[in-house]
Amino acid sequence: MNISDRVIVMAEGRVIADGKPNSIYENQAVIDAYLGTRKASK
C-alpha cells in the first residue's frame, strides 16, 4: 500500500490494531470489528 506506512485501527474508542497495512488486512480483531463473522445458514 503506497498511501501509508502505518495504520492505526480503532473500535469503540480503543485501538485494536497498529502496524503495517499488510498486517492490518490479516488482523482478526479488525476483521471481527468491521466485517463481522460468517454464520452458517440453516
Coordinates of N, CA and C in Angstrom, one line a residue:
M1 N 0.9 -1.2 0.0 CA 0.0 0.0 0.0 C 0.9 1.2 0.0
N2 N 0.7 2.1 -0.9 CA 1.6 3.3 -1.1 C 1.0 4.5 -0.4
I3 N -0.1 4.4 0.3 CA -0.7 5.6 0.9 C -0.1 5.8 2.3
S4 N 0.1 4.8 3.0 CA 0.6 4.9 4.4 C 1.6 3.8 4.8
D5 N 2.5 4.1 5.6 CA 3.5 3.1 6.1 C 3.0 2.5 7.4
R6 N 2.0 3.1 8.1 CA 1.5 2.7 9.4 C 0.0 2.9 9.4
V7 N -0.7 2.0 10.0 CA -2.2 2.1 10.2 C -2.5 1.9 11.6
I8 N -3.4 2.7 12.1 CA -4.0 2.5 13.5 C -5.5 2.4 13.3
V9 N -6.0 1.3 13.8 CA -7.5 1.0 13.7 C -8.1 1.1 15.1
M10 N -9.2 1.8 15.2 CA -9.9 2.0 16.4 C -11.3 1.4 16.3
A11 N -11.8 0.9 17.4 CA -13.2 0.4 17.5 C -13.7 0.7 18.9
E12 N -14.8 1.2 19.0 CA -15.5 1.5 20.3 C -14.5 2.4 21.2
G13 N -13.8 3.3 20.6 CA -13.0 4.2 21.4 C -11.6 3.7 21.8
R14 N -11.2 2.5 21.3 CA -9.9 2.0 21.7 C -9.2 1.5 20.5
V15 N -7.8 1.5 20.6 CA -7.0 1.0 19.5 C -7.1 -0.6 19.5
I16 N -7.4 -1.1 18.4 CA -7.5 -2.6 18.3 C -6.4 -3.2 17.4
A17 N -5.7 -2.3 16.6 CA -4.6 -2.8 15.8 C -3.7 -1.6 15.4
D18 N -2.5 -1.8 15.3 CA -1.5 -0.8 15.0 C -0.3 -1.5 14.3
G19 N -0.1 -1.1 13.0 CA 1.1 -1.7 12.3 C 1.1 -1.4 10.8
K20 N 1.8 -2.2 10.1 CA 1.9 -2.0 8.7 C 0.6 -2.5 8.0
P21 N 0.2 -1.8 6.9 CA -1.1 -2.1 6.3 C -1.3 -3.6 6.0
N22 N -0.3 -4.3 5.5 CA -0.4 -5.7 5.2 C -0.8 -6.6 6.5
S23 N -0.3 -6.2 7.6 CA -0.6 -6.9 8.8 C -2.0 -6.6 9.3
I24 N -2.5 -5.4 9.0 CA -3.8 -5.0 9.4 C -4.9 -5.7 8.6
Y25 N -4.6 -6.0 7.3 CA -5.5 -6.7 6.5 C -5.8 -8.1 7.0
E26 N -4.9 -8.7 7.7 CA -5.0 -10.0 8.2 C -5.3 -10.1 9.7
N27 N -5.5 -9.0 10.3 CA -5.7 -8.9 11.8 C -7.1 -9.3 12.1
Q28 N -7.3 -10.4 12.9 CA -8.6 -11.0 13.2 C -9.4 -10.0 14.0
A29 N -8.9 -9.2 14.9 CA -9.7 -8.2 15.6 C -10.3 -7.1 14.7
V30 N -9.6 -6.7 13.7 CA -10.1 -5.8 12.7 C -11.2 -6.4 11.9
I31 N -10.9 -7.6 11.4 CA -11.9 -8.4 10.7 C -13.2 -8.5 11.5
D32 N -13.1 -8.9 12.7 CA -14.3 -9.1 13.6 C -15.0 -7.8 13.8
A33 N -14.3 -6.7 14.0 CA -14.9 -5.4 14.4 C -15.6 -4.8 13.1
Y34 N -15.0 -4.9 12.0 CA -15.6 -4.2 10.8 C -16.3 -5.1 9.8
L35 N -16.0 -6.4 9.8 CA -16.6 -7.3 8.8 C -17.5 -8.3 9.4
G36 N -17.4 -8.5 10.7 CA -18.2 -9.5 11.4 C -17.7 -10.9 11.1
T37 N -18.4 -11.8 11.6 CA -18.1 -13.2 11.4 C -19.2 -13.9 10.6
R38 N -18.8 -14.9 9.8 CA -19.7 -15.6 8.9 C -20.4 -16.6 9.8
K39 N -21.7 -16.7 9.6 CA -22.5 -17.7 10.3 C -23.1 -18.6 9.2
A40 N -23.1 -19.9 9.5 CA -23.6 -20.9 8.6 C -25.1 -20.7 8.5
S41 N -25.6 -20.9 7.3 CA -27.1 -20.8 7.1 C -27.7 -22.2 7.5
K42 N -28.9 -22.1 8.0 CA -29.6 -23.3 8.4 C -30.4 -23.9 7.3

